[in-house]
PDB file of C-alpha atoms in Angstrom:
ATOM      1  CA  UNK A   1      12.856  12.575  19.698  1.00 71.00           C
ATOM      2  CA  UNK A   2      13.096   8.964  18.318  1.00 72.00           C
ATOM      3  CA  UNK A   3      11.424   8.244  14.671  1.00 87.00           C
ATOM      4  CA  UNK A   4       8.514   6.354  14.774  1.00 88.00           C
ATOM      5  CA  UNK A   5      10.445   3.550  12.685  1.00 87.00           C
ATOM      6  CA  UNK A   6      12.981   3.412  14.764  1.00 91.00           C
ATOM      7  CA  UNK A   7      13.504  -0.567  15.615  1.00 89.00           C
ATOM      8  CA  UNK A   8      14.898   0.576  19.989  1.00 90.00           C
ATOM      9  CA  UNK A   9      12.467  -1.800  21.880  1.00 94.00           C
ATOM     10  CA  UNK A  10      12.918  -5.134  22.997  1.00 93.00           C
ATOM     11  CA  UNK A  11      10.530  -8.084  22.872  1.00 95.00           C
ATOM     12  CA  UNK A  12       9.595  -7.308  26.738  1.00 95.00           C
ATOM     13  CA  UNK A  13       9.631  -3.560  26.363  1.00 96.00           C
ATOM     14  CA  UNK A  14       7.141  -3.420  23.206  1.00 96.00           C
ATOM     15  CA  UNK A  15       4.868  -6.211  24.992  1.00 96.00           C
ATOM     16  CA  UNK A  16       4.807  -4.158  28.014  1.00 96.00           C
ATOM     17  CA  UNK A  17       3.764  -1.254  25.941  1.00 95.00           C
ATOM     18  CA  UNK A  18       1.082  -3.046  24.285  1.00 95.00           C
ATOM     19  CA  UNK A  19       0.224  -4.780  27.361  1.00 95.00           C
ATOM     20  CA  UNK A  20       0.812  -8.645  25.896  1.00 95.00           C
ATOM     21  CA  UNK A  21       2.937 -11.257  27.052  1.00 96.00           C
ATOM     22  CA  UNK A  22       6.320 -11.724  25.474  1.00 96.00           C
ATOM     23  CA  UNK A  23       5.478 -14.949  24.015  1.00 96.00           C
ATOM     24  CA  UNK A  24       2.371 -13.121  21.680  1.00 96.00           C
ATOM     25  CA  UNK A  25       4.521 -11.184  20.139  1.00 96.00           C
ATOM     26  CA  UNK A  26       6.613 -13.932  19.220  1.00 95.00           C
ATOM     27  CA  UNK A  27       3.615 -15.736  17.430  1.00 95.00           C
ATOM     28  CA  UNK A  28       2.777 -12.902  15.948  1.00 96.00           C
ATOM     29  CA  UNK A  29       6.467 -12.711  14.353  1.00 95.00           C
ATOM     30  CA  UNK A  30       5.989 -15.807  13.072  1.00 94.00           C
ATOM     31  CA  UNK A  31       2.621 -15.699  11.647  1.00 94.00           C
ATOM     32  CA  UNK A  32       4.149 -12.511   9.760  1.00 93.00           C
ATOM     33  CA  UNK A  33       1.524 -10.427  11.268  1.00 95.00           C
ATOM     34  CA  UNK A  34       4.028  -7.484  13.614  1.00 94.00           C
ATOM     35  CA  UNK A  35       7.217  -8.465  11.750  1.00 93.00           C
ATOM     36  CA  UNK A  36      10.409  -6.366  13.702  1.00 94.00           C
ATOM     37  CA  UNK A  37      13.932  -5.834  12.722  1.00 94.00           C
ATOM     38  CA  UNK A  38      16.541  -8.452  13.874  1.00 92.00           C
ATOM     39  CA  UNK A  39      19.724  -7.065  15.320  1.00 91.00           C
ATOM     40  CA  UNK A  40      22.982  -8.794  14.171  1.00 90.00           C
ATOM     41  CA  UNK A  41      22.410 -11.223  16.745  1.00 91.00           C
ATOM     42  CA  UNK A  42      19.157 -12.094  15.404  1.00 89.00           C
ATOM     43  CA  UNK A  43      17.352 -10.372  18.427  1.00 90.00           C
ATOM     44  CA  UNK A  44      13.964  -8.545  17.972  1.00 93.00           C
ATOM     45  CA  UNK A  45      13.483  -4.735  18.030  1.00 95.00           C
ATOM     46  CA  UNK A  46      10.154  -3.265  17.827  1.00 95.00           C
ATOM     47  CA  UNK A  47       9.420   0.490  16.553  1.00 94.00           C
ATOM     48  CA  UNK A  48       6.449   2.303  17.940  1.00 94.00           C
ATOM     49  CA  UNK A  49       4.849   1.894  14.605  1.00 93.00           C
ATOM     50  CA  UNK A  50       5.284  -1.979  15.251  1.00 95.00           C
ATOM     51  CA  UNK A  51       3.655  -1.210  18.719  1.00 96.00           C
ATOM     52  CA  UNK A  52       0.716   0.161  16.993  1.00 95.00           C
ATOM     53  CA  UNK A  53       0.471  -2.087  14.930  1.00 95.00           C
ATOM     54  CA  UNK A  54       0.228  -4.877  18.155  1.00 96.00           C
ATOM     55  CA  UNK A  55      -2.732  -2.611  19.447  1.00 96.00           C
ATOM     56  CA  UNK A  56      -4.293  -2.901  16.120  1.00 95.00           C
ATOM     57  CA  UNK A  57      -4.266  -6.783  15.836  1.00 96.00           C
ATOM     58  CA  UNK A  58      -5.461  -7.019  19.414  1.00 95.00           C
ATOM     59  CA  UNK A  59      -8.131  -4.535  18.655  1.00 96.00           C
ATOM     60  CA  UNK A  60      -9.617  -6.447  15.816  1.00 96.00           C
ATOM     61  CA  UNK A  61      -9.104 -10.275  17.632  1.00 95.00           C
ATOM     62  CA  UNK A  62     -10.469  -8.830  20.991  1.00 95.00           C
ATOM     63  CA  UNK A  63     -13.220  -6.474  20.182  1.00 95.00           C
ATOM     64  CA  UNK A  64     -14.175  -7.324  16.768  1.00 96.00           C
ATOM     65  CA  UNK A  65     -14.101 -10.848  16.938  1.00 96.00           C
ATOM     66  CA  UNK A  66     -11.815 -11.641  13.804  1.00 96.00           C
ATOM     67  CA  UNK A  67      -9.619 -14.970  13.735  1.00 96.00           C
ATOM     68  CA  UNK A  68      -5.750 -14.193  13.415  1.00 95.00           C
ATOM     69  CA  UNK A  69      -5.352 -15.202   9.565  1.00 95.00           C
ATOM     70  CA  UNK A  70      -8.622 -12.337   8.842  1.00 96.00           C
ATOM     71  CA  UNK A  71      -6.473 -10.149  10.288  1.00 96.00           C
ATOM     72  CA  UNK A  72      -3.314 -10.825   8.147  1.00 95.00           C
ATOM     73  CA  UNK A  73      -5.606 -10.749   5.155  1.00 96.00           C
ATOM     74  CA  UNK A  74      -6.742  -7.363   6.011  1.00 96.00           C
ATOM     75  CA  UNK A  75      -3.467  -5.782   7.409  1.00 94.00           C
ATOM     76  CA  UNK A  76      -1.963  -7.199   3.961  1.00 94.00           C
ATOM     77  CA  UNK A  77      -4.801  -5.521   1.854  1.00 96.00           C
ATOM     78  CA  UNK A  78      -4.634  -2.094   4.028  1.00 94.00           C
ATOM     79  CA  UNK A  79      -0.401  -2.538   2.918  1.00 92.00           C
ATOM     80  CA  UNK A  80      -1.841  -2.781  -0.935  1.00 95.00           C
ATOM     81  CA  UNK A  81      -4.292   0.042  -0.861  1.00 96.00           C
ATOM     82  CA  UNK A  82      -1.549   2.499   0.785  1.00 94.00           C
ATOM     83  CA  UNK A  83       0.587   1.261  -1.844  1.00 94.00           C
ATOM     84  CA  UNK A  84      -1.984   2.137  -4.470  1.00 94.00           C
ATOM     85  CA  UNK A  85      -3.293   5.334  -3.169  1.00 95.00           C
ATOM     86  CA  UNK A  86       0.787   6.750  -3.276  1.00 94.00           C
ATOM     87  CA  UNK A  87       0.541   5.473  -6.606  1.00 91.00           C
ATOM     88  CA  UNK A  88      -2.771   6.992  -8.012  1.00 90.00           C
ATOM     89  CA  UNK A  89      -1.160  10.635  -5.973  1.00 90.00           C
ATOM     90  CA  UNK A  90       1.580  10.392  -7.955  1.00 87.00           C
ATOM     91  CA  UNK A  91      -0.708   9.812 -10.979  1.00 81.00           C
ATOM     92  CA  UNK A  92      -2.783  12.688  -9.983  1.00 82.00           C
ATOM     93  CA  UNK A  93       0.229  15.203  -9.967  1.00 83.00           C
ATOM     94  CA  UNK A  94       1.753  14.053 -13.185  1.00 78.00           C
ATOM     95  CA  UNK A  95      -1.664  14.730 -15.000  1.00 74.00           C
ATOM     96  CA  UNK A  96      -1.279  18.149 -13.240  1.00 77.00           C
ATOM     97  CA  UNK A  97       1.770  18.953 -13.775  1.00 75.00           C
ATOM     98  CA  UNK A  98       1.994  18.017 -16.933  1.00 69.00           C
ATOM     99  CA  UNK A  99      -1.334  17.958 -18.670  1.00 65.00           C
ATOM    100  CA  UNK A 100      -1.349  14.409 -19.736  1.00 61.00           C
ATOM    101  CA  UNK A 101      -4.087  11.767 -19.650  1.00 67.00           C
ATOM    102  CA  UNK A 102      -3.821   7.952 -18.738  1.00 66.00           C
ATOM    103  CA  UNK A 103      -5.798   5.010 -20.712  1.00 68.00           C
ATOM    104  CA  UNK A 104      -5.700   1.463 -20.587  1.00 66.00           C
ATOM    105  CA  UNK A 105      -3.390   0.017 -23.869  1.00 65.00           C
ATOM    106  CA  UNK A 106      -4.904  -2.036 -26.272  1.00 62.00           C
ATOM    107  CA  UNK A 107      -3.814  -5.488 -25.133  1.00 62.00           C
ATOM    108  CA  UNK A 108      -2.327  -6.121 -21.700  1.00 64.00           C
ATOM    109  CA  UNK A 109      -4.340  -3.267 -20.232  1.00 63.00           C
ATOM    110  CA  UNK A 110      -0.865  -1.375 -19.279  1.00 68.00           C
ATOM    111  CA  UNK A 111      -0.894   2.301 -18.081  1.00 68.00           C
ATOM    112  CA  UNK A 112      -0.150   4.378 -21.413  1.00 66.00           C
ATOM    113  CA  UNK A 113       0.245   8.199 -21.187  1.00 67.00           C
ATOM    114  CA  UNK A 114      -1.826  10.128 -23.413  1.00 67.00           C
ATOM    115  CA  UNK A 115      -1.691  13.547 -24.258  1.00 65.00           C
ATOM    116  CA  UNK A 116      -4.902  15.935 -24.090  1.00 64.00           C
ATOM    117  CA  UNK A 117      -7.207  15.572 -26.891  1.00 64.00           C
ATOM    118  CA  UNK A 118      -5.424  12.013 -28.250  1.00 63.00           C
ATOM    119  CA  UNK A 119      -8.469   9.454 -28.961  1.00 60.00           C
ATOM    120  CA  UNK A 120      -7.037   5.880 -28.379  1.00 58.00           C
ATOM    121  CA  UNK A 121      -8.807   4.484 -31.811  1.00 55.00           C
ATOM    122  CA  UNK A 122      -6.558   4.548 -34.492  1.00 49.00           C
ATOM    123  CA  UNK A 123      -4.619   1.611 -35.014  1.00 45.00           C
ATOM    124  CA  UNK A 124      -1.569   3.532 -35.332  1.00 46.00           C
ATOM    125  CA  UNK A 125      -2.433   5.412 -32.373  1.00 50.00           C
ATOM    126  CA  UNK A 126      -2.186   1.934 -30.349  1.00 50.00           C
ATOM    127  CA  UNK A 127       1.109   0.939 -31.441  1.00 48.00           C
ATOM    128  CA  UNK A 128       2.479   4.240 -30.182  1.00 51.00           C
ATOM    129  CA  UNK A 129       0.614   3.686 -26.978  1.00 50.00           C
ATOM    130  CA  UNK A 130       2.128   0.144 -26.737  1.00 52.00           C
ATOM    131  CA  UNK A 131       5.641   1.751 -27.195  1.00 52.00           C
ATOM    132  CA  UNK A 132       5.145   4.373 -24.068  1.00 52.00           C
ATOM    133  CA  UNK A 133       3.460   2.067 -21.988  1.00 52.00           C
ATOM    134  CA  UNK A 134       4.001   2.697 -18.299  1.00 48.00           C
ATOM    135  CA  UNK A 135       4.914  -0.309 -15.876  1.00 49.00           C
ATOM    136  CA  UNK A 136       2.835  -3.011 -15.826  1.00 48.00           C
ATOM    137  CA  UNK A 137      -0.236  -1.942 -13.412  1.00 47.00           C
ATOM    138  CA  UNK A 138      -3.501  -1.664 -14.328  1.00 48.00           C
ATOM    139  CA  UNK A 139      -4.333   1.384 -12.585  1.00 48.00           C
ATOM    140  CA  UNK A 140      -6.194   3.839 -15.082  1.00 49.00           C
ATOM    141  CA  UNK A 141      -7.433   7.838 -14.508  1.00 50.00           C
ATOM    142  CA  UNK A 142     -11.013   8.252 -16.334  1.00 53.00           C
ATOM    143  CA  UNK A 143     -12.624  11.299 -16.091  1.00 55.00           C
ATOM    144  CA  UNK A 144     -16.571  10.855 -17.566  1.00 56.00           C
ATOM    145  CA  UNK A 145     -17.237  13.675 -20.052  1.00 59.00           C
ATOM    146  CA  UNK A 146     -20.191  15.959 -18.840  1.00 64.00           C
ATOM    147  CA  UNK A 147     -23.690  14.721 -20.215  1.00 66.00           C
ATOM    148  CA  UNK A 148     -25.422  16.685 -22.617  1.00 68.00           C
ATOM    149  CA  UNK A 149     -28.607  18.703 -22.481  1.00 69.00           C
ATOM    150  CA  UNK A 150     -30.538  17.810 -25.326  1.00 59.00           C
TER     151      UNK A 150
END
Protein backbone atom coordinates (compact mmCIF):
# COMPACT_ATOMS: atom_id res chain seq x y z
CA UNK A 1 0.00 0.00 0.00
CA UNK A 2 1.69 3.31 -1.07
CA UNK A 3 1.06 6.58 1.28
CA UNK A 4 -1.01 8.99 -0.14
CA UNK A 5 2.10 11.49 -0.05
CA UNK A 6 4.11 9.42 -1.62
CA UNK A 7 5.79 11.60 -4.66
CA UNK A 8 5.89 7.71 -7.35
CA UNK A 9 4.11 9.25 -10.45
CA UNK A 10 5.45 10.83 -13.32
CA UNK A 11 4.26 13.93 -15.16
CA UNK A 12 2.44 11.48 -17.82
CA UNK A 13 1.27 8.99 -15.26
CA UNK A 14 -0.50 11.66 -12.83
CA UNK A 15 -1.98 13.49 -16.08
CA UNK A 16 -3.28 10.28 -17.25
CA UNK A 17 -4.85 9.79 -13.91
CA UNK A 18 -6.42 13.06 -13.86
CA UNK A 19 -7.18 12.84 -17.40
CA UNK A 20 -5.07 16.26 -18.54
CA UNK A 21 -2.43 16.67 -20.90
CA UNK A 22 1.14 16.64 -19.70
CA UNK A 23 1.71 20.13 -20.55
CA UNK A 24 -1.35 21.34 -17.80
CA UNK A 25 0.26 20.03 -15.26
CA UNK A 26 3.29 21.75 -16.06
CA UNK A 27 1.46 25.23 -15.92
CA UNK A 28 -0.01 24.36 -13.09
CA UNK A 29 3.63 23.75 -11.46
CA UNK A 30 4.46 26.91 -12.35
CA UNK A 31 1.58 28.93 -11.38
CA UNK A 32 2.25 27.15 -7.85
CA UNK A 33 -1.15 25.77 -7.96
CA UNK A 34 -0.26 21.34 -7.88
CA UNK A 35 3.35 21.92 -6.78
CA UNK A 36 5.24 18.06 -6.85
CA UNK A 37 8.49 16.92 -5.52
CA UNK A 38 11.57 17.15 -7.85
CA UNK A 39 13.78 14.10 -7.95
CA UNK A 40 17.58 14.79 -7.87
CA UNK A 41 17.41 15.26 -11.42
CA UNK A 42 14.94 17.90 -11.10
CA UNK A 43 12.15 15.58 -12.57
CA UNK A 44 8.48 15.81 -11.33
CA UNK A 45 6.74 13.21 -9.10
CA UNK A 46 3.20 13.53 -8.27
CA UNK A 47 1.49 11.84 -5.04
CA UNK A 48 -2.12 10.85 -5.23
CA UNK A 49 -2.85 13.69 -2.94
CA UNK A 50 -1.26 15.94 -5.77
CA UNK A 51 -3.65 13.99 -8.16
CA UNK A 52 -6.52 15.11 -6.15
CA UNK A 53 -5.61 18.03 -5.89
CA UNK A 54 -5.48 18.26 -10.15
CA UNK A 55 -9.21 16.99 -10.00
CA UNK A 56 -9.95 19.72 -7.64
CA UNK A 57 -8.56 22.68 -9.76
CA UNK A 58 -10.23 21.22 -12.82
CA UNK A 59 -13.40 20.88 -10.89
CA UNK A 60 -13.61 24.47 -9.89
CA UNK A 61 -12.17 25.98 -13.61
CA UNK A 62 -14.53 23.51 -15.50
CA UNK A 63 -17.72 23.32 -13.61
CA UNK A 64 -17.70 26.27 -11.47
CA UNK A 65 -16.47 28.69 -13.74
CA UNK A 66 -13.52 30.22 -11.58
CA UNK A 67 -10.35 31.83 -13.39
CA UNK A 68 -6.98 29.99 -12.42
CA UNK A 69 -5.58 32.80 -9.94
CA UNK A 70 -9.43 32.39 -7.85
CA UNK A 71 -8.45 29.16 -7.54
CA UNK A 72 -4.92 29.70 -6.04
CA UNK A 73 -6.52 32.24 -3.77
CA UNK A 74 -8.87 29.74 -2.47
CA UNK A 75 -6.63 26.54 -2.41
CA UNK A 76 -4.14 29.00 -0.43
CA UNK A 77 -6.94 30.09 2.07
CA UNK A 78 -8.34 26.29 2.42
CA UNK A 79 -4.08 25.65 3.31
CA UNK A 80 -4.63 28.61 6.13
CA UNK A 81 -7.86 27.46 7.62
CA UNK A 82 -6.46 23.69 7.98
CA UNK A 83 -3.59 25.30 9.46
CA UNK A 84 -5.78 27.17 11.90
CA UNK A 85 -8.31 24.60 12.72
CA UNK A 86 -5.00 22.10 13.93
CA UNK A 87 -4.19 25.05 15.78
CA UNK A 88 -7.51 26.02 17.60
CA UNK A 89 -7.62 21.60 18.29
CA UNK A 90 -4.65 21.89 19.89
CA UNK A 91 -6.02 24.93 21.79
CA UNK A 92 -9.09 23.06 22.61
CA UNK A 93 -7.16 20.10 24.31
CA UNK A 94 -4.78 22.22 26.27
CA UNK A 95 -7.84 24.08 27.90
CA UNK A 96 -8.96 20.45 28.59
CA UNK A 97 -6.32 19.02 29.70
CA UNK A 98 -5.22 21.45 31.66
CA UNK A 99 -7.96 23.76 32.78
CA UNK A 100 -6.58 26.94 31.48
CA UNK A 101 -8.23 29.83 29.64
CA UNK A 102 -6.86 31.95 26.62
CA UNK A 103 -7.33 35.97 26.28
CA UNK A 104 -6.06 38.42 24.04
CA UNK A 105 -2.84 40.49 25.93
CA UNK A 106 -3.11 43.94 26.49
CA UNK A 107 -1.14 45.35 23.57
CA UNK A 108 -0.18 43.26 20.56
CA UNK A 109 -3.27 41.11 20.99
CA UNK A 110 -0.87 37.87 21.61
CA UNK A 111 -2.36 34.54 22.88
CA UNK A 112 -1.77 34.69 26.83
CA UNK A 113 -2.74 31.66 28.98
CA UNK A 114 -4.90 32.34 31.78
CA UNK A 115 -5.78 30.32 34.53
CA UNK A 116 -9.58 29.71 35.63
CA UNK A 117 -11.08 32.47 37.48
CA UNK A 118 -7.98 35.15 36.52
CA UNK A 119 -9.80 38.56 35.34
CA UNK A 120 -7.37 40.26 32.81
CA UNK A 121 -7.91 43.93 34.58
CA UNK A 122 -5.37 44.59 36.89
CA UNK A 123 -2.49 46.27 35.66
CA UNK A 124 -0.27 43.92 37.27
CA UNK A 125 -2.24 41.17 36.00
CA UNK A 126 -1.20 42.41 32.31
CA UNK A 127 2.38 42.52 32.79
CA UNK A 128 2.30 38.89 33.88
CA UNK A 129 0.18 38.13 30.87
CA UNK A 130 2.73 39.98 28.64
CA UNK A 131 5.52 37.75 30.21
CA UNK A 132 3.60 34.24 29.28
CA UNK A 133 2.45 35.33 26.12
CA UNK A 134 2.07 32.53 23.61
CA UNK A 135 3.48 32.94 19.93
CA UNK A 136 2.47 35.65 18.12
CA UNK A 137 -1.17 34.64 16.65
CA UNK A 138 -4.11 36.21 17.33
CA UNK A 139 -6.22 33.31 17.73
CA UNK A 140 -8.32 33.69 21.08
CA UNK A 141 -10.92 30.95 22.96
CA UNK A 142 -14.03 33.06 24.43
CA UNK A 143 -16.60 31.33 25.97
CA UNK A 144 -19.82 34.00 26.61
CA UNK A 145 -20.94 33.66 30.25
CA UNK A 146 -24.66 32.43 30.47
CA UNK A 147 -27.22 35.45 30.59
CA UNK A 148 -29.05 36.08 33.57
CA UNK A 149 -32.70 35.75 34.47
CA UNK A 150 -33.66 38.78 36.07
Amino acid sequence: MVDDDAPVLTVSKAADLAGMHPQTLRQYDRLGLVVPRRTRGRGRRYSRRDVARLLQVQRLAQVEGINLAGIKRILDLEAHVAVLEERLGDLLMRVQEEGRVFAAGPDAGDVVVVQRGQRVRSAAMRVELERRAVGGGAVVLWRPAPRREG
